[in-house]
mmCIF file of C-alpha atoms in Angstrom:
data_model
loop_
_atom_site.group_PDB
_atom_site.id
_atom_site.type_symbol
_atom_site.label_atom_id
_atom_site.label_comp_id
_atom_site.label_asym_id
_atom_site.label_seq_id
_atom_site.Cartn_x
_atom_site.Cartn_y
_atom_site.Cartn_z
ATOM 1 C CA MET M 26 14.003 119.103 -23.212
ATOM 2 C CA THR M 27 13.534 115.415 -24.011
ATOM 3 C CA ALA M 28 10.258 114.010 -22.726
ATOM 4 C CA ARG M 29 10.772 112.052 -19.511
ATOM 5 C CA ALA M 30 8.525 109.642 -17.682
ATOM 6 C CA GLN M 31 8.242 110.222 -13.957
ATOM 7 C CA THR M 32 9.840 107.303 -12.102
ATOM 8 C CA SER M 33 10.341 106.358 -8.505
ATOM 9 C CA GLY M 34 12.850 103.513 -8.032
ATOM 10 C CA GLU M 35 15.247 104.336 -5.230
ATOM 11 C CA ALA M 36 14.718 108.074 -5.629
ATOM 12 C CA GLY M 37 12.662 110.132 -3.222
ATOM 13 C CA VAL M 38 9.690 112.336 -3.958
ATOM 14 C CA LEU M 39 9.136 116.082 -4.071
ATOM 15 C CA ILE M 40 5.865 117.238 -2.501
ATOM 16 C CA LEU M 41 4.577 120.720 -3.298
ATOM 17 C CA ALA M 42 2.482 121.498 -0.234
ATOM 18 C CA ALA M 43 -0.095 124.267 -0.450
ATOM 19 C CA THR M 44 -0.405 126.279 2.758
ATOM 20 C CA PRO M 45 -3.301 128.466 4.013
ATOM 21 C CA ILE M 46 -3.582 131.920 2.441
ATOM 22 C CA GLY M 47 -5.052 133.321 5.635
ATOM 23 C CA SER M 48 -6.750 131.287 8.334
ATOM 24 C CA LEU M 49 -4.602 128.387 9.538
ATOM 25 C CA ASP M 50 -7.841 126.471 10.075
ATOM 26 C CA ASP M 51 -7.829 125.913 6.303
ATOM 27 C CA ALA M 52 -4.782 123.615 6.527
ATOM 28 C CA PRO M 53 -5.811 120.182 5.199
ATOM 29 C CA PRO M 54 -5.039 117.041 7.272
ATOM 30 C CA ARG M 55 -2.677 115.775 4.582
ATOM 31 C CA LEU M 56 -0.472 118.858 5.010
ATOM 32 C CA ALA M 57 0.167 117.885 8.628
ATOM 33 C CA ALA M 58 0.857 114.294 7.598
ATOM 34 C CA GLU M 59 3.396 115.335 4.950
ATOM 35 C CA LEU M 60 5.205 117.713 7.304
ATOM 36 C CA ALA M 61 5.458 114.895 9.854
ATOM 37 C CA ALA M 62 6.750 112.375 7.288
ATOM 38 C CA ALA M 63 9.259 114.636 5.542
ATOM 39 C CA ASP M 64 13.004 114.071 5.580
ATOM 40 C CA VAL M 65 13.635 117.616 4.367
ATOM 41 C CA ILE M 66 11.341 120.653 4.429
ATOM 42 C CA ALA M 67 12.291 123.562 2.187
ATOM 43 C CA ALA M 68 10.465 126.686 3.363
ATOM 44 C CA GLU M 69 10.238 130.208 1.965
ATOM 45 C CA ASP M 70 10.218 131.493 5.556
ATOM 46 C CA THR M 71 11.331 129.029 8.222
ATOM 47 C CA ARG M 72 9.738 131.063 11.012
ATOM 48 C CA ARG M 73 6.343 130.856 9.339
ATOM 49 C CA LEU M 74 6.868 127.147 8.850
ATOM 50 C CA HIS M 75 7.383 126.654 12.579
ATOM 51 C CA ARG M 76 4.223 128.650 13.356
ATOM 52 C CA LEU M 77 2.289 126.549 10.853
ATOM 53 C CA ALA M 78 3.634 123.300 12.287
ATOM 54 C CA THR M 79 2.618 124.385 15.775
ATOM 55 C CA ALA M 80 -0.870 125.284 14.547
ATOM 56 C CA VAL M 81 -1.406 121.865 12.949
ATOM 57 C CA GLY M 82 0.147 120.024 15.887
ATOM 58 C CA VAL M 83 3.198 118.597 14.129
ATOM 59 C CA PRO M 84 6.606 118.441 15.840
ATOM 60 C CA LEU M 85 9.149 119.015 13.069
ATOM 61 C CA ARG M 86 11.684 116.191 12.922
ATOM 62 C CA ALA M 87 12.790 116.872 9.359
ATOM 63 C CA ARG M 88 15.830 118.899 8.333
ATOM 64 C CA VAL M 89 14.511 122.406 7.652
ATOM 65 C CA VAL M 90 16.195 124.607 5.040
ATOM 66 C CA SER M 91 15.284 128.011 3.672
ATOM 67 C CA TYR M 92 14.246 128.219 0.028
ATOM 68 C CA PHE M 93 13.395 131.686 -1.249
ATOM 69 C CA GLU M 94 14.020 133.903 -4.252
ATOM 70 C CA GLY M 95 17.487 134.888 -3.090
ATOM 71 C CA ASN M 96 18.874 131.364 -2.675
ATOM 72 C CA GLU M 97 16.757 129.033 -4.814
ATOM 73 C CA ALA M 98 19.308 128.869 -7.652
ATOM 74 C CA ARG M 99 22.019 127.759 -5.210
ATOM 75 C CA ARG M 100 19.830 125.478 -3.100
ATOM 76 C CA THR M 101 18.019 123.642 -5.915
ATOM 77 C CA PRO M 102 20.935 121.250 -6.747
ATOM 78 C CA GLU M 103 21.262 120.410 -3.042
ATOM 79 C CA LEU M 104 17.598 119.464 -2.834
ATOM 80 C CA VAL M 105 17.767 117.412 -6.035
ATOM 81 C CA GLU M 106 20.672 115.459 -4.522
ATOM 82 C CA ALA M 107 18.570 114.777 -1.435
ATOM 83 C CA LEU M 108 15.842 113.463 -3.715
ATOM 84 C CA ARG M 109 18.328 111.287 -5.604
ATOM 85 C CA ALA M 110 19.364 109.848 -2.241
ATOM 86 C CA GLY M 111 15.779 108.705 -1.621
ATOM 87 C CA GLN M 112 14.644 111.462 0.712
ATOM 88 C CA ARG M 113 11.131 112.856 0.942
ATOM 89 C CA VAL M 114 11.330 116.630 0.322
ATOM 90 C CA VAL M 115 8.382 118.899 1.126
ATOM 91 C CA LEU M 116 8.353 122.425 -0.326
ATOM 92 C CA VAL M 117 6.197 125.101 1.317
ATOM 93 C CA THR M 118 5.913 128.822 0.681
ATOM 94 C CA ASP M 119 4.382 131.552 2.809
ATOM 95 C CA ALA M 120 0.880 131.038 1.415
ATOM 96 C CA GLY M 121 -0.793 129.086 -1.361
ATOM 97 C CA MET M 122 0.770 126.711 -3.878
ATOM 98 C CA PRO M 123 4.561 126.723 -4.334
ATOM 99 C CA SER M 124 5.743 127.951 -7.762
ATOM 100 C CA VAL M 125 2.602 130.063 -8.395
ATOM 101 C CA SER M 126 4.137 133.553 -8.009
ATOM 102 C CA ASP M 127 6.314 131.938 -5.331
ATOM 103 C CA PRO M 128 9.573 129.958 -5.291
ATOM 104 C CA GLY M 129 9.284 126.428 -6.649
ATOM 105 C CA TYR M 130 9.337 126.401 -10.435
ATOM 106 C CA ARG M 131 13.115 126.002 -10.612
ATOM 107 C CA LEU M 132 13.058 123.028 -8.229
ATOM 108 C CA VAL M 133 10.125 121.369 -10.014
ATOM 109 C CA ALA M 134 11.849 121.729 -13.385
ATOM 110 C CA ALA M 135 15.119 120.277 -12.042
ATOM 111 C CA THR M 136 13.300 117.388 -10.337
ATOM 112 C CA VAL M 137 11.350 116.543 -13.484
ATOM 113 C CA GLU M 138 14.582 116.709 -15.500
ATOM 114 C CA ALA M 139 16.123 114.213 -13.073
ATOM 115 C CA GLY M 140 13.188 111.837 -13.601
ATOM 116 C CA ILE M 141 12.123 112.012 -9.956
ATOM 117 C CA LYS M 142 8.506 111.963 -8.831
ATOM 118 C CA VAL M 143 6.747 115.250 -8.092
ATOM 119 C CA THR M 144 3.343 115.398 -6.422
ATOM 120 C CA ALA M 145 1.291 117.980 -4.551
ATOM 121 C CA VAL M 146 -0.851 118.564 -1.507
ATOM 122 C CA PRO M 147 -3.734 120.645 -2.897
ATOM 123 C CA GLY M 148 -5.010 123.471 -0.805
ATOM 124 C CA PRO M 149 -6.120 127.101 -0.645
ATOM 125 C CA SER M 150 -5.455 129.344 -3.646
ATOM 126 C CA ALA M 151 -5.756 133.126 -3.657
ATOM 127 C CA VAL M 152 -6.254 133.029 -7.433
ATOM 128 C CA LEU M 153 -9.277 130.727 -7.370
ATOM 129 C CA THR M 154 -10.724 132.175 -4.164
ATOM 130 C CA ALA M 155 -10.666 135.726 -5.541
ATOM 131 C CA LEU M 156 -12.029 134.585 -8.894
ATOM 132 C CA ALA M 157 -14.951 132.805 -7.248
ATOM 133 C CA LEU M 158 -15.761 135.773 -4.972
ATOM 134 C CA SER M 159 -15.425 138.428 -7.667
ATOM 135 C CA GLY M 160 -18.828 137.883 -9.236
ATOM 136 C CA LEU M 161 -17.174 138.024 -12.667
ATOM 137 C CA PRO M 162 -17.315 135.262 -15.310
ATOM 138 C CA VAL M 163 -15.317 132.186 -14.261
ATOM 139 C CA ASP M 164 -15.760 129.933 -17.292
ATOM 140 C CA ARG M 165 -12.538 131.255 -18.878
ATOM 141 C CA PHE M 166 -9.825 133.146 -17.019
ATOM 142 C CA CYS M 167 -6.097 133.831 -17.029
ATOM 143 C CA PHE M 168 -3.651 134.507 -14.208
ATOM 144 C CA GLU M 169 -1.225 137.380 -14.825
ATOM 145 C CA GLY M 170 0.624 137.397 -11.484
ATOM 146 C CA PHE M 171 2.237 140.677 -10.407
ATOM 147 C CA LEU M 172 2.361 143.567 -12.853
ATOM 148 C CA PRO M 173 5.783 145.177 -13.519
ATOM 149 C CA ARG M 174 6.807 147.774 -10.957
ATOM 150 C CA LYS M 175 7.972 150.347 -13.520
ATOM 151 C CA ALA M 176 5.137 152.484 -14.853
ATOM 152 C CA GLY M 177 6.102 152.173 -18.517
ATOM 153 C CA GLU M 178 6.456 148.392 -18.394
ATOM 154 C CA ARG M 179 3.216 148.087 -16.451
ATOM 155 C CA ALA M 180 1.357 150.208 -19.022
ATOM 156 C CA GLN M 181 2.733 148.091 -21.872
ATOM 157 C CA ARG M 182 1.711 144.832 -20.191
ATOM 158 C CA LEU M 183 -1.824 146.132 -19.747
ATOM 159 C CA ARG M 184 -2.005 147.445 -23.311
ATOM 160 C CA ASP M 185 -1.119 143.938 -24.443
ATOM 161 C CA LEU M 186 -4.132 142.691 -22.456
ATOM 162 C CA ALA M 187 -6.568 145.332 -23.704
ATOM 163 C CA ASP M 188 -8.451 142.903 -25.943
ATOM 164 C CA GLU M 189 -8.189 139.864 -23.648
ATOM 165 C CA ARG M 190 -11.675 138.333 -23.493
ATOM 166 C CA ARG M 191 -11.053 136.146 -20.452
ATOM 167 C CA THR M 192 -11.415 137.312 -16.854
ATOM 168 C CA MET M 193 -7.961 138.356 -15.599
ATOM 169 C CA VAL M 194 -6.508 137.783 -12.123
ATOM 170 C CA PHE M 195 -3.577 139.820 -10.790
ATOM 171 C CA PHE M 196 -1.602 139.950 -7.556
ATOM 172 C CA GLU M 197 -0.573 143.405 -6.333
ATOM 173 C CA ALA M 198 1.226 144.993 -3.405
ATOM 174 C CA PRO M 199 -1.005 147.351 -1.387
ATOM 175 C CA HIS M 200 1.255 150.382 -1.906
ATOM 176 C CA ARG M 201 1.087 149.927 -5.700
ATOM 177 C CA LEU M 202 -2.631 149.160 -5.957
ATOM 178 C CA ALA M 203 -3.824 152.698 -6.750
ATOM 179 C CA ALA M 204 -1.211 153.158 -9.496
ATOM 180 C CA SER M 205 -2.047 149.773 -11.012
ATOM 181 C CA LEU M 206 -5.781 150.498 -11.040
ATOM 182 C CA ASP M 207 -5.120 153.858 -12.722
ATOM 183 C CA ALA M 208 -3.006 152.061 -15.341
ATOM 184 C CA MET M 209 -5.837 149.570 -15.868
ATOM 185 C CA ILE M 210 -8.216 152.463 -16.455
ATOM 186 C CA ALA M 211 -5.861 153.831 -19.115
ATOM 187 C CA ALA M 212 -5.749 150.440 -20.838
ATOM 188 C CA PHE M 213 -9.283 149.110 -20.293
ATOM 189 C CA GLY M 214 -11.443 152.163 -19.564
ATOM 190 C CA ASP M 215 -12.868 153.263 -16.222
ATOM 191 C CA GLY M 216 -16.117 151.353 -16.736
ATOM 192 C CA ARG M 217 -14.566 147.862 -16.898
ATOM 193 C CA ALA M 218 -15.988 145.627 -14.165
ATOM 194 C CA ALA M 219 -13.493 144.495 -11.535
ATOM 195 C CA ALA M 220 -13.063 143.379 -7.935
ATOM 196 C CA VAL M 221 -10.337 144.031 -5.375
ATOM 197 C CA CYS M 222 -10.026 141.193 -2.866
ATOM 198 C CA ARG M 223 -8.159 142.016 0.329
ATOM 199 C CA GLU M 224 -6.999 139.753 3.171
ATOM 200 C CA LEU M 225 -8.797 136.680 1.824
ATOM 201 C CA THR M 226 -9.902 134.211 4.546
ATOM 202 C CA LYS M 227 -8.458 136.495 7.246
ATOM 203 C CA THR M 228 -10.250 138.442 9.966
ATOM 204 C CA TYR M 229 -10.546 141.629 7.901
ATOM 205 C CA GLU M 230 -11.422 140.020 4.568
ATOM 206 C CA GLU M 231 -12.923 142.527 2.154
ATOM 207 C CA VAL M 232 -14.118 142.255 -1.450
ATOM 208 C CA ARG M 233 -14.808 145.520 -3.293
ATOM 209 C CA ARG M 234 -16.699 145.126 -6.575
ATOM 210 C CA GLY M 235 -17.421 147.784 -9.155
ATOM 211 C CA PRO M 236 -16.094 149.586 -12.225
ATOM 212 C CA LEU M 237 -12.366 150.317 -12.284
ATOM 213 C CA GLY M 238 -12.976 154.047 -11.888
ATOM 214 C CA GLU M 239 -14.746 153.577 -8.548
ATOM 215 C CA LEU M 240 -12.183 151.099 -7.270
ATOM 216 C CA ALA M 241 -9.292 153.400 -8.188
ATOM 217 C CA ALA M 242 -10.900 156.309 -6.315
ATOM 218 C CA TRP M 243 -11.335 154.097 -3.246
ATOM 219 C CA ALA M 244 -7.745 152.819 -3.390
ATOM 220 C CA ARG M 245 -6.206 156.308 -3.462
ATOM 221 C CA ASP M 246 -6.884 156.669 0.266
ATOM 222 C CA GLY M 247 -4.552 153.718 0.912
ATOM 223 C CA VAL M 248 -5.198 150.009 1.235
ATOM 224 C CA ARG M 249 -3.545 147.442 3.481
ATOM 225 C CA GLY M 250 -3.126 143.690 3.344
ATOM 226 C CA GLU M 251 -2.656 140.996 0.723
ATOM 227 C CA ILE M 252 -4.310 142.064 -2.530
ATOM 228 C CA THR M 253 -5.758 140.119 -5.460
ATOM 229 C CA VAL M 254 -7.389 142.027 -8.321
ATOM 230 C CA VAL M 255 -9.890 140.436 -10.709
ATOM 231 C CA VAL M 256 -10.803 142.283 -13.920
ATOM 232 C CA GLY M 257 -13.501 141.383 -16.398
ATOM 233 C CA GLY M 258 -12.475 140.525 -19.926
ATOM 234 C CA ALA M 259 -12.885 142.882 -22.861
ATOM 235 C CA PRO M 260 -16.452 142.981 -24.152
ATOM 236 C CA VAL M 261 -17.189 142.149 -27.749
ATOM 237 C CA ALA M 262 -17.786 145.726 -28.777
ATOM 238 C CA ALA M 263 -19.965 146.828 -31.648
ATOM 239 C CA PRO M 264 -18.347 149.389 -33.966
ATOM 240 C CA ASP M 265 -20.432 152.181 -32.427
ATOM 241 C CA ALA M 266 -20.068 150.990 -28.800
ATOM 242 C CA ALA M 267 -18.118 154.112 -27.765
ATOM 243 C CA ASP M 268 -18.882 157.667 -28.838
ATOM 244 C CA ASP M 269 -16.229 160.109 -30.029
ATOM 245 C CA ALA M 270 -15.831 161.743 -26.616
ATOM 246 C CA GLU M 271 -15.182 158.389 -24.934
ATOM 247 C CA LEU M 272 -12.701 157.319 -27.618
ATOM 248 C CA ALA M 273 -10.858 160.627 -27.246
ATOM 249 C CA ARG M 274 -10.776 160.185 -23.469
ATOM 250 C CA ARG M 275 -9.284 156.704 -23.794
ATOM 251 C CA VAL M 276 -6.587 157.955 -26.160
ATOM 252 C CA ALA M 277 -5.765 160.845 -23.819
ATOM 253 C CA ALA M 278 -5.509 158.481 -20.861
ATOM 254 C CA GLN M 279 -2.992 156.322 -22.734
ATOM 255 C CA VAL M 280 -0.963 159.380 -23.805
ATOM 256 C CA GLU M 281 -0.776 160.520 -20.178
ATOM 257 C CA THR M 282 1.108 157.300 -19.355
ATOM 258 C CA GLY M 283 3.819 158.171 -21.890
ATOM 259 C CA VAL M 284 2.474 156.345 -24.936
ATOM 260 C CA SER M 285 2.723 158.114 -28.294
ATOM 261 C CA LYS M 286 -0.570 159.324 -29.718
ATOM 262 C CA ARG M 287 -0.173 156.994 -32.681
ATOM 263 C CA ASP M 288 0.301 153.936 -30.471
ATOM 264 C CA ALA M 289 -2.515 155.046 -28.177
ATOM 265 C CA ILE M 290 -4.906 155.295 -31.110
ATOM 266 C CA ALA M 291 -3.901 151.826 -32.299
ATOM 267 C CA ALA M 292 -4.387 150.335 -28.806
ATOM 268 C CA VAL M 293 -7.801 151.956 -28.289
ATOM 269 C CA ALA M 294 -8.964 150.849 -31.734
ATOM 270 C CA LYS M 295 -7.838 147.284 -31.085
ATOM 271 C CA ALA M 296 -9.540 147.153 -27.679
ATOM 272 C CA ALA M 297 -12.786 148.595 -29.060
ATOM 273 C CA GLY M 298 -12.773 146.447 -32.185
ATOM 274 C CA ILE M 299 -13.082 149.427 -34.519
ATOM 275 C CA PRO M 300 -10.914 150.859 -37.319
ATOM 276 C CA LYS M 301 -8.022 153.098 -36.313
ATOM 277 C CA ARG M 302 -9.327 155.856 -38.587
ATOM 278 C CA VAL M 303 -12.462 156.125 -36.419
ATOM 279 C CA VAL M 304 -10.413 156.564 -33.245
ATOM 280 C CA TYR M 305 -8.050 158.968 -35.026
ATOM 281 C CA ALA M 306 -10.944 161.141 -36.115
ATOM 282 C CA ALA M 307 -12.306 161.232 -32.552
ATOM 283 C CA ALA M 308 -8.892 162.014 -31.063
ATOM 284 C CA VAL M 309 -8.000 164.858 -33.432
ATOM 285 C CA ALA M 310 -11.456 166.388 -33.165
ATOM 286 C CA LYS M 311 -10.801 167.112 -29.481
ATOM 287 C CA PRO M 312 -8.029 169.629 -28.728
ATOM 288 C CA ASP M 313 -5.075 168.308 -26.678
#
């Protein structure tokens, strides 16, 4: 795409408005002001928008349209035309910043392509809130969003992250949490430090910290609410950091997810920072 400068002229402006991730008391004053000044409000859930507007004391005078995963491709051109016509369009999702694991990226890209101004109302973020509460290193981190739903794809994604040194942040659905933590154990080992953050800023907020093995055991009883998982980055391992029994266990855990023994050995060796021959020797020394 050719580089474009953001211009205003007669065009309108797109405002990405962050909304509270839990307590509506976290809504910033500017959010109320932008909702009141909007010509069009595109909302992931229009019912939630009306509850939010009531909570912040704003009577909605704007045209309200739905904008969610199922209709964003069709609705984006309509919203860009409204912007071209000089209208002020506010985009809100159910919680947090639009386009971060929520609808919005397609509209932002189309608005930027049209040379129309895009700005944001900053606000609560589940990613940063969970990261700060986790107790894990925050100087370098990466956001991985939701893991794939299919077990094989999820295992592959995590194997790709096995040697990631930065702290990792994931979103997860409560009914898939236990399976995802088990897959993380297969990829990272059960001793990797992590935190499960549940219902952030809500009445029943809970942050569980500990090694992945302990968190997975806890999650098997069932967990409810909005979930954010924070996992420590891979340690810089010395060649002898894991004994043969531990290396064999890691290989076996990968094989149990459907990975070939050869690929499992390669993944464990890469994560541990040791030669594949060392992991191979440990794996073959223990009977299957």
